Every structure is written in structure tokens, then in C-alpha cells.
Amino acid sequence: MSAPSPSDTPTPRTRPGGRTARNREQVLDAVRAELTENGYDALTVDTVAARAGVHRTTVYRRWRDVGGLIADLFAAARDIDWQPRDTGTLRGDLAALNHEIQDSLTEESSIAMALIAVSFRSEEAARALRRLWEDRYAQSEIVVDRAIQRGELPAETDARALLIAATAPLYHHVVLLRTTFDPELPDRAAASAALAAQSGAFTPQATAAL
Amino acid sequence: MSAPSPSDTPTPRTRPGGRTARNREQVLDAVRAELTENGYDALTVDTVAARAGVHRTTVYRRWRDVGGLIADLFAAARDIDWQPRDTGTLRGDLAALNHEIQDSLTEESSIAMALIAVSFRSEEAARALRRLWEDRYAQSEIVVDRAIQRGELPAETDARALLIAATAPLYHHVVLLRTTFDPELPDRAAASAALAAQSGAFTPQATAAL
């Protein structure tokens, strides 16, 4: 699963347990499999129910339609108790983030890529993806706080701007430019962003009007 | 029209003139209008022909199908004689690039956004978009060359890595994160990238293995 990126294994914080929870896991697993194998266009409540081995009326009752299934997939991803790694250095922490992002986007049958593709088809999915990313970036700000506390960064560093600068090249290369897989990109982007941040590139002074 | 981004007004370098060229302009204008108004799913050769006021057999003969129309749309964008602006400073040049990108992605009925969306639906469109971006980034490298010649940057600066770092936050915010329009983002991202580059963040030494 991944850093500021849609993620895959739903482990809800509050797990009611029992058949309802099991049904949800089976249904969401089936949605993921259908999305990555056959795409959004082929997604129907009936194929999901059949694949999950759950009665279709149960699926209709709880999720209503494809939009409801997709929304719950994002909700499950948001419920994951994700935290960025603590490697002891800003550069190491950013590299760890970037490796998680690259792995999630380039793995076979990437659910992250599938969810991004769906966000171009459904306004509801786009909103859900936006909320998920907002969570992940907010959770990642601790990486910058720690670096400031260690004296690695100016105290007035804009955490979000630094995190975007460190991670955006990954998304740009993999999702949009679709360049060849580059195993060194996560480290290189992290190193550049860390050095830039240490030079004060994400402080109000650096970006003040000319 | 836009910097390292799909662009809109096709002005082919070699313009044969006459009815063939006029037909192509009318047809590609109609494809753009259909794509931004009704989306890729609704795109058909017949609706394009009707909108362009061109006989449908002409459209079928020359473009064959929707894939042919989309491919020619990208070809027309690649034919534009685009050049990055020369403002006299690295920061100014990068800001000008970023403003072009932001404008093209956020304008009403953005053809750039429509082409990015199509690239998630069609492998052929994805390849065409990749080639277009490759052109634009290659054309933009002169911005870095000029900065090196002015003594603003270390000579061993990786031009592509710097250009990606400067522009990726724009795409990430607008296309993927879909954050609220931020008029200061182009300048801020340009300023951060320029300062980072001047600190040597895009040199082989900065990104060497730890």
C-alpha cells in the first residue's frame, strides 16, 4: 500500500467483525479485482456480487450502485492507519515516501492507477480521491516537523509545498508522462527536494514576489 | 496554448493550403469542441463530420475512426512551432512556463485536460500524449541552457530533472489533487525550483547515493 496515494488493503480502524465485515472485505476485494482486470466501464454490481460470492441483493441493499462501491473503496483506503516511515533524516523519509508511491503506482494491477483513472470518469470518485490525498499529505507533514525539530530545515518551511515538490515528480513521470520505470527516481526526487528545502526553497522569503 | 502540455491551436509548419487544409482545421476544431463539451465516450466520426460541416465520407476516408481523429489532434499540437519565453532569468522563464501550463489546464473547456483524460482511455492517445510532452520538455531545455550560460546555474545541472521539478507541482495540483485554483502556484513553484537548482539540487553530486 502507499503513501500519499490511493491504497489497497482496507483495515478499518473500527472493525465490527462478523459477517457484515467479512462481506465488505469480499465485496471490496472483488471491486478492486474487477477494476484492475476489466476496468471501470465493465464494473457492475452483479459482476462484483458474483465475484465476491455475496448475494446480489445484499450488495444492492448496502452499496446501491457502482458509485456506492467506488465510494466505499475510497472510504476503506482512508480508514487505513497509515503513517510515514521515520528513517532519521529528511532525505531518507522523503525517499521512503517516494518508494511507496512508485511501488503502488507501478505494481501489477495497480489499484492506485485504477482509482486515478476512475477519477477522470466520475466526479464522485474525483472528490473521494481528493479527500484521500488530503489525508495522506496531512499525515505526511510529520516528516517535515521532525526535520525542523532536528534542525535540518528552517522553521518557517511550508510542509505541504515541500511534500508536493518531493512527490509530484513521481506522479508526473508515472501517471502522466508515462516514462520508462526509473528505479532511482524516488531517491533522486527526494534528494533534490531535501536539498532545496535545506536551502530555504520552501520558505515565504524564497517565494516572495520579485 | 501551453508549454509542456497538450496545446490547442494547430498551426502546421507546412500548410498545404486549400480545401484539404481547411477541412482538417474544421474537423480538428470539431473534435476539440466535442471532446470538451461531450467527452470521449460521445465522440463519433459522424458527430464530428456534422459539426465540422464536412462530408462524413471525407472524414472516414482521411481519419478512418475516432482513434485516427485523436491521433491527428495530437499531431497538430506537435506541429505547433512552440518556444518557451525568454524573460532574462531562470525564475522568470520557469514562471512563464508554469503560467502557460496552469492557463491551459484551468481554462474553460480545456483541451489539455480533455486530452489527459482521453489518455486514460486509449493506449494510442497515451502514446501520443507522451510524445507531445517529450517534445515540449525537449524544447524547454533551452531555458536551462540559457541559465547556465548566464552563470545562474552549475554547468552539470540536469535540465530535464529541473524542468520536471518546476512544472510537476502544477500538474499534480490541477490534474490529480484537483486543489482550488491558486494564482500564485506558478510563481511559487518556479521560485522554489530555481532556488533549488541554484543550490545544485539537480546536479549528479546532490543526488548521488547516500
PDB file of C-alpha atoms in Angstrom, chain B:
ATOM      1  CA  MET B   1      -1.880  27.313 -25.723  1.00  0.00           C
ATOM      2  CA  SER B   2       0.557  25.772 -23.411  1.00  0.00           C
ATOM      3  CA  ALA B   3       4.075  24.923 -22.518  1.00  0.00           C
ATOM      4  CA  PRO B   4       4.994  21.266 -21.837  1.00  0.00           C
ATOM      5  CA  SER B   5       1.300  20.495 -22.095  1.00  0.00           C
ATOM      6  CA  PRO B   6      -1.108  19.454 -24.822  1.00  0.00           C
ATOM      7  CA  SER B   7      -1.990  22.547 -26.761  1.00  0.00           C
ATOM      8  CA  ASP B   8      -4.899  23.795 -28.741  1.00  0.00           C
ATOM      9  CA  THR B   9      -4.396  25.919 -31.863  1.00  0.00           C
ATOM     10  CA  PRO B  10      -2.915  23.780 -34.643  1.00  0.00           C
ATOM     11  CA  THR B  11      -0.751  25.834 -36.985  1.00  0.00           C
ATOM     12  CA  PRO B  12       1.079  23.176 -39.011  1.00  0.00           C
ATOM     13  CA  ARG B  13       4.599  24.160 -40.054  1.00  0.00           C
ATOM     14  CA  THR B  14       3.898  23.016 -43.599  1.00  0.00           C
ATOM     15  CA  ARG B  15       0.498  24.263 -44.592  1.00  0.00           C
ATOM     16  CA  PRO B  16      -0.568  22.811 -47.892  1.00  0.00           C
ATOM     17  CA  GLY B  17      -3.380  25.364 -48.062  1.00  0.00           C
ATOM     18  CA  GLY B  18      -6.564  24.872 -49.996  1.00  0.00           C
ATOM     19  CA  ARG B  19      -9.568  22.735 -49.169  1.00  0.00           C
ATOM     20  CA  THR B  20      -7.670  19.820 -47.619  1.00  0.00           C
ATOM     21  CA  ALA B  21      -6.046  22.070 -45.031  1.00  0.00           C
ATOM     22  CA  ARG B  22      -9.323  23.889 -44.351  1.00  0.00           C
ATOM     23  CA  ASN B  23     -11.136  20.586 -43.942  1.00  0.00           C
ATOM     24  CA  ARG B  24      -8.540  19.419 -41.446  1.00  0.00           C
ATOM     25  CA  GLU B  25      -8.862  22.598 -39.393  1.00  0.00           C
ATOM     26  CA  GLN B  26     -12.651  22.323 -39.358  1.00  0.00           C
ATOM     27  CA  VAL B  27     -12.561  18.658 -38.428  1.00  0.00           C
ATOM     28  CA  LEU B  28      -9.989  19.070 -35.647  1.00  0.00           C
ATOM     29  CA  ASP B  29     -11.883  22.086 -34.290  1.00  0.00           C
ATOM     30  CA  ALA B  30     -14.970  19.901 -34.183  1.00  0.00           C
ATOM     31  CA  VAL B  31     -13.082  17.109 -32.381  1.00  0.00           C
ATOM     32  CA  ARG B  32     -11.876  19.615 -29.775  1.00  0.00           C
ATOM     33  CA  ALA B  33     -15.351  21.018 -29.268  1.00  0.00           C
ATOM     34  CA  GLU B  34     -16.934  17.559 -28.988  1.00  0.00           C
ATOM     35  CA  LEU B  35     -14.242  16.344 -26.579  1.00  0.00           C
ATOM     36  CA  THR B  36     -14.523  19.287 -24.217  1.00  0.00           C
ATOM     37  CA  GLU B  37     -18.320  19.546 -24.389  1.00  0.00           C
ATOM     38  CA  ASN B  38     -19.443  15.927 -24.554  1.00  0.00           C
ATOM     39  CA  GLY B  39     -16.353  13.869 -23.715  1.00  0.00           C
ATOM     40  CA  TYR B  40     -14.602  10.936 -25.265  1.00  0.00           C
ATOM     41  CA  ASP B  41     -17.490   8.485 -24.787  1.00  0.00           C
ATOM     42  CA  ALA B  42     -19.761  10.517 -27.032  1.00  0.00           C
ATOM     43  CA  LEU B  43     -17.157  11.077 -29.757  1.00  0.00           C
ATOM     44  CA  THR B  44     -18.064   9.551 -33.128  1.00  0.00           C
ATOM     45  CA  VAL B  45     -16.923  10.223 -36.664  1.00  0.00           C
ATOM     46  CA  ASP B  46     -20.474  11.154 -37.614  1.00  0.00           C
ATOM     47  CA  THR B  47     -20.962  13.821 -34.932  1.00  0.00           C
ATOM     48  CA  VAL B  48     -17.558  15.276 -35.781  1.00  0.00           C
ATOM     49  CA  ALA B  49     -18.380  15.380 -39.509  1.00  0.00           C
ATOM     50  CA  ALA B  50     -21.746  17.026 -38.855  1.00  0.00           C
ATOM     51  CA  ARG B  51     -20.263  19.622 -36.527  1.00  0.00           C
ATOM     52  CA  ALA B  52     -17.404  20.367 -38.944  1.00  0.00           C
ATOM     53  CA  GLY B  53     -19.766  20.688 -41.891  1.00  0.00           C
ATOM     54  CA  VAL B  54     -17.590  18.219 -43.791  1.00  0.00           C
ATOM     55  CA  HIS B  55     -18.995  15.219 -45.652  1.00  0.00           C
ATOM     56  CA  ARG B  56     -18.790  12.106 -43.486  1.00  0.00           C
ATOM     57  CA  THR B  57     -17.204  10.002 -46.240  1.00  0.00           C
ATOM     58  CA  THR B  58     -14.375  12.572 -46.362  1.00  0.00           C
ATOM     59  CA  VAL B  59     -13.830  12.155 -42.633  1.00  0.00           C
ATOM     60  CA  TYR B  60     -13.980   8.347 -42.819  1.00  0.00           C
ATOM     61  CA  ARG B  61     -11.585   8.288 -45.781  1.00  0.00           C
ATOM     62  CA  ARG B  62      -8.961  10.522 -44.184  1.00  0.00           C
ATOM     63  CA  TRP B  63      -9.224   9.694 -40.460  1.00  0.00           C
ATOM     64  CA  ARG B  64     -10.914   6.250 -40.506  1.00  0.00           C
ATOM     65  CA  ASP B  65     -12.152   6.276 -36.891  1.00  0.00           C
ATOM     66  CA  VAL B  66     -12.092   8.069 -33.543  1.00  0.00           C
ATOM     67  CA  GLY B  67      -8.546   6.804 -32.939  1.00  0.00           C
ATOM     68  CA  GLY B  68      -7.403   8.457 -36.169  1.00  0.00           C
ATOM     69  CA  LEU B  69      -9.045  11.737 -35.210  1.00  0.00           C
ATOM     70  CA  ILE B  70      -7.425  11.744 -31.773  1.00  0.00           C
ATOM     71  CA  ALA B  71      -4.021  10.847 -33.239  1.00  0.00           C
ATOM     72  CA  ASP B  72      -4.276  13.751 -35.697  1.00  0.00           C
ATOM     73  CA  LEU B  73      -5.262  16.123 -32.895  1.00  0.00           C
ATOM     74  CA  PHE B  74      -2.010  15.269 -31.117  1.00  0.00           C
ATOM     75  CA  ALA B  75      -0.064  15.513 -34.398  1.00  0.00           C
ATOM     76  CA  ALA B  76      -1.442  19.025 -34.950  1.00  0.00           C
ATOM     77  CA  ALA B  77      -0.420  20.021 -31.423  1.00  0.00           C
ATOM     78  CA  ARG B  78       3.109  18.675 -32.017  1.00  0.00           C
ATOM     79  CA  ASP B  79       3.341  20.683 -35.257  1.00  0.00           C
ATOM     80  CA  ILE B  80       2.914  23.981 -33.450  1.00  0.00           C
ATOM     81  CA  ASP B  81       6.113  25.990 -33.551  1.00  0.00           C
ATOM     82  CA  TRP B  82       6.195  26.458 -29.783  1.00  0.00           C
ATOM     83  CA  GLN B  83       9.077  28.052 -27.902  1.00  0.00           C
ATOM     84  CA  PRO B  84       9.478  28.909 -24.222  1.00  0.00           C
ATOM     85  CA  ARG B  85       9.614  32.607 -23.376  1.00  0.00           C
ATOM     86  CA  ASP B  86      12.952  34.327 -22.716  1.00  0.00           C
ATOM     87  CA  THR B  87      12.452  36.604 -19.720  1.00  0.00           C
ATOM     88  CA  GLY B  88      16.110  37.025 -18.862  1.00  0.00           C
ATOM     89  CA  THR B  89      16.107  34.993 -15.646  1.00  0.00           C
ATOM     90  CA  LEU B  90      15.688  31.313 -14.827  1.00  0.00           C
ATOM     91  CA  ARG B  91      12.985  32.078 -12.295  1.00  0.00           C
ATOM     92  CA  GLY B  92      11.140  34.257 -14.805  1.00  0.00           C
ATOM     93  CA  ASP B  93      11.388  31.661 -17.569  1.00  0.00           C
ATOM     94  CA  LEU B  94      10.118  28.867 -15.298  1.00  0.00           C
ATOM     95  CA  ALA B  95       7.286  31.065 -14.040  1.00  0.00           C
ATOM     96  CA  ALA B  96       6.282  31.847 -17.648  1.00  0.00           C
ATOM     97  CA  LEU B  97       6.240  28.097 -18.418  1.00  0.00           C
ATOM     98  CA  ASN B  98       4.144  27.399 -15.343  1.00  0.00           C
ATOM     99  CA  HIS B  99       1.653  30.154 -16.143  1.00  0.00           C
ATOM    100  CA  GLU B 100       1.169  28.706 -19.627  1.00  0.00           C
ATOM    101  CA  ILE B 101       0.608  25.256 -18.122  1.00  0.00           C
ATOM    102  CA  GLN B 102      -1.816  26.483 -15.479  1.00  0.00           C
ATOM    103  CA  ASP B 103      -3.759  28.555 -18.013  1.00  0.00           C
ATOM    104  CA  SER B 104      -4.059  25.647 -20.431  1.00  0.00           C
ATOM    105  CA  LEU B 105      -5.211  23.246 -17.704  1.00  0.00           C
ATOM    106  CA  THR B 106      -7.681  25.555 -15.992  1.00  0.00           C
ATOM    107  CA  GLU B 107      -9.221  27.450 -18.909  1.00  0.00           C
ATOM    108  CA  GLU B 108     -12.868  26.749 -19.621  1.00  0.00           C
ATOM    109  CA  SER B 109     -13.307  23.684 -21.840  1.00  0.00           C
ATOM    110  CA  SER B 110      -9.611  22.882 -21.513  1.00  0.00           C
ATOM    111  CA  ILE B 111      -8.480  20.732 -24.416  1.00  0.00           C
ATOM    112  CA  ALA B 112      -5.335  19.905 -22.414  1.00  0.00           C
ATOM    113  CA  MET B 113      -7.427  18.369 -19.636  1.00  0.00           C
ATOM    114  CA  ALA B 114      -9.601  16.583 -22.185  1.00  0.00           C
ATOM    115  CA  LEU B 115      -6.545  15.030 -23.855  1.00  0.00           C
ATOM    116  CA  ILE B 116      -5.149  13.912 -20.497  1.00  0.00           C
ATOM    117  CA  ALA B 117      -8.498  12.295 -19.686  1.00  0.00           C
ATOM    118  CA  VAL B 118      -8.515  10.541 -23.072  1.00  0.00           C
ATOM    119  CA  SER B 119      -5.018   9.199 -22.389  1.00  0.00           C
ATOM    120  CA  PHE B 120      -6.536   7.093 -19.592  1.00  0.00           C
ATOM    121  CA  ARG B 121      -8.974   5.537 -22.069  1.00  0.00           C
ATOM    122  CA  SER B 122      -6.852   4.852 -25.136  1.00  0.00           C
ATOM    123  CA  GLU B 123      -3.352   3.393 -25.269  1.00  0.00           C
ATOM    124  CA  GLU B 124      -2.826   5.157 -28.613  1.00  0.00           C
ATOM    125  CA  ALA B 125      -3.722   8.520 -27.078  1.00  0.00           C
ATOM    126  CA  ALA B 126      -1.436   7.806 -24.130  1.00  0.00           C
ATOM    127  CA  ARG B 127       1.472   7.223 -26.519  1.00  0.00           C
ATOM    128  CA  ALA B 128       0.667  10.369 -28.492  1.00  0.00           C
ATOM    129  CA  LEU B 129       0.489  12.449 -25.310  1.00  0.00           C
ATOM    130  CA  ARG B 130       3.818  11.023 -24.179  1.00  0.00           C
ATOM    131  CA  ARG B 131       5.425  12.089 -27.492  1.00  0.00           C
ATOM    132  CA  LEU B 132       3.906  15.565 -27.260  1.00  0.00           C
ATOM    133  CA  TRP B 133       5.199  16.066 -23.732  1.00  0.00           C
ATOM    134  CA  GLU B 134       8.620  14.743 -24.749  1.00  0.00           C
ATOM    135  CA  ASP B 135       8.710  17.417 -27.500  1.00  0.00           C
ATOM    136  CA  ARG B 136       7.688  20.187 -25.132  1.00  0.00           C
ATOM    137  CA  TYR B 137      10.209  19.271 -22.434  1.00  0.00           C
ATOM    138  CA  ALA B 138      12.968  18.959 -25.059  1.00  0.00           C
ATOM    139  CA  GLN B 139      12.022  22.386 -26.440  1.00  0.00           C
ATOM    140  CA  SER B 140      12.064  23.790 -22.886  1.00  0.00           C
ATOM    141  CA  GLU B 141      15.620  22.702 -22.137  1.00  0.00           C
ATOM    142  CA  ILE B 142      16.888  25.923 -23.720  1.00  0.00           C
ATOM    143  CA  VAL B 143      15.642  27.683 -20.579  1.00  0.00           C
ATOM    144  CA  VAL B 144      18.225  25.751 -18.561  1.00  0.00           C
ATOM    145  CA  ASP B 145      20.952  26.175 -21.189  1.00  0.00           C
ATOM    146  CA  ARG B 146      20.459  29.930 -21.103  1.00  0.00           C
ATOM    147  CA  ALA B 147      20.634  29.996 -17.288  1.00  0.00           C
ATOM    148  CA  ILE B 148      23.879  28.022 -17.359  1.00  0.00           C
ATOM    149  CA  GLN B 149      25.315  30.434 -19.942  1.00  0.00           C
ATOM    150  CA  ARG B 150      24.338  33.393 -17.767  1.00  0.00           C
ATOM    151  CA  GLY B 151      26.169  31.760 -14.862  1.00  0.00           C
ATOM    152  CA  GLU B 152      22.940  31.313 -12.882  1.00  0.00           C
ATOM    153  CA  LEU B 153      23.301  27.519 -12.605  1.00  0.00           C
ATOM    154  CA  PRO B 154      26.006  24.863 -12.188  1.00  0.00           C
ATOM    155  CA  ALA B 155      27.046  23.625 -15.644  1.00  0.00           C
ATOM    156  CA  GLU B 156      26.250  19.997 -14.757  1.00  0.00           C
ATOM    157  CA  THR B 157      22.591  20.767 -13.925  1.00  0.00           C
ATOM    158  CA  ASP B 158      20.230  18.062 -15.204  1.00  0.00           C
ATOM    159  CA  ALA B 159      17.910  20.174 -17.384  1.00  0.00           C
ATOM    160  CA  ARG B 160      15.095  17.640 -17.561  1.00  0.00           C
ATOM    161  CA  ALA B 161      15.061  16.960 -13.819  1.00  0.00           C
ATOM    162  CA  LEU B 162      14.907  20.706 -13.126  1.00  0.00           C
ATOM    163  CA  LEU B 163      12.096  21.249 -15.659  1.00  0.00           C
ATOM    164  CA  ILE B 164      10.085  18.354 -14.194  1.00  0.00           C
ATOM    165  CA  ALA B 165      10.609  19.661 -10.661  1.00  0.00           C
ATOM    166  CA  ALA B 166       9.455  23.135 -11.712  1.00  0.00           C
ATOM    167  CA  THR B 167       6.345  22.009 -13.591  1.00  0.00           C
ATOM    168  CA  ALA B 168       5.250  18.802 -11.847  1.00  0.00           C
ATOM    169  CA  PRO B 169       3.604  20.595  -8.887  1.00  0.00           C
ATOM    170  CA  LEU B 170       1.309  22.408 -11.364  1.00  0.00           C
ATOM    171  CA  TYR B 171       0.131  19.165 -12.934  1.00  0.00           C
ATOM    172  CA  HIS B 172      -0.096  17.458  -9.554  1.00  0.00           C
ATOM    173  CA  HIS B 173      -2.296  20.181  -8.052  1.00  0.00           C
ATOM    174  CA  VAL B 174      -4.527  20.781 -11.054  1.00  0.00           C
ATOM    175  CA  VAL B 175      -4.826  17.365 -12.737  1.00  0.00           C
ATOM    176  CA  LEU B 176      -4.527  14.922  -9.834  1.00  0.00           C
ATOM    177  CA  LEU B 177      -5.063  16.621  -6.460  1.00  0.00           C
ATOM    178  CA  ARG B 178      -7.639  18.972  -8.035  1.00  0.00           C
ATOM    179  CA  THR B 179      -6.974  21.579  -5.376  1.00  0.00           C
ATOM    180  CA  THR B 180      -8.607  25.008  -5.514  1.00  0.00           C
ATOM    181  CA  PHE B 181      -7.189  27.317  -8.196  1.00  0.00           C
ATOM    182  CA  ASP B 182      -4.128  29.055  -6.764  1.00  0.00           C
ATOM    183  CA  PRO B 183      -2.977  32.037  -8.868  1.00  0.00           C
ATOM    184  CA  GLU B 184       0.369  32.145  -7.036  1.00  0.00           C
ATOM    185  CA  LEU B 185       1.271  28.497  -7.609  1.00  0.00           C
ATOM    186  CA  PRO B 186       3.103  29.026 -10.955  1.00  0.00           C
ATOM    187  CA  ASP B 187       5.410  31.681  -9.467  1.00  0.00           C
ATOM    188  CA  ARG B 188       5.905  29.811  -6.196  1.00  0.00           C
ATOM    189  CA  ALA B 189       6.781  26.518  -7.870  1.00  0.00           C
ATOM    190  CA  ALA B 190       9.124  28.334 -10.266  1.00  0.00           C
ATOM    191  CA  ALA B 191      10.849  30.210  -7.440  1.00  0.00           C
ATOM    192  CA  SER B 192      11.364  27.029  -5.404  1.00  0.00           C
ATOM    193  CA  ALA B 193      12.731  25.107  -8.372  1.00  0.00           C
ATOM    194  CA  ALA B 194      15.039  27.956  -9.393  1.00  0.00           C
ATOM    195  CA  LEU B 195      16.445  28.310  -5.878  1.00  0.00           C
ATOM    196  CA  ALA B 196      16.855  24.545  -5.620  1.00  0.00           C
ATOM    197  CA  ALA B 197      18.684  24.435  -8.948  1.00  0.00           C
ATOM    198  CA  GLN B 198      20.962  27.294  -7.916  1.00  0.00           C
ATOM    199  CA  SER B 199      21.793  25.320  -4.760  1.00  0.00           C
ATOM    200  CA  GLY B 200      22.881  22.456  -7.009  1.00  0.00           C
ATOM    201  CA  ALA B 201      19.865  20.235  -6.269  1.00  0.00           C
ATOM    202  CA  PHE B 202      19.811  18.874  -9.828  1.00  0.00           C
ATOM    203  CA  THR B 203      23.474  18.024 -10.157  1.00  0.00           C
ATOM    204  CA  PRO B 204      24.826  14.456 -10.046  1.00  0.00           C
ATOM    205  CA  GLN B 205      26.573  15.220  -6.738  1.00  0.00           C
ATOM    206  CA  ALA B 206      23.337  16.267  -4.999  1.00  0.00           C
ATOM    207  CA  THR B 207      21.504  13.108  -5.954  1.00  0.00           C
ATOM    208  CA  ALA B 208      24.417  10.676  -5.540  1.00  0.00           C
ATOM    209  CA  ALA B 209      23.708   7.595  -3.461  1.00  0.00           C
ATOM    210  CA  LEU B 210      23.886   8.205   0.270  1.00  0.00           C
TER     211      LEU B 210
END
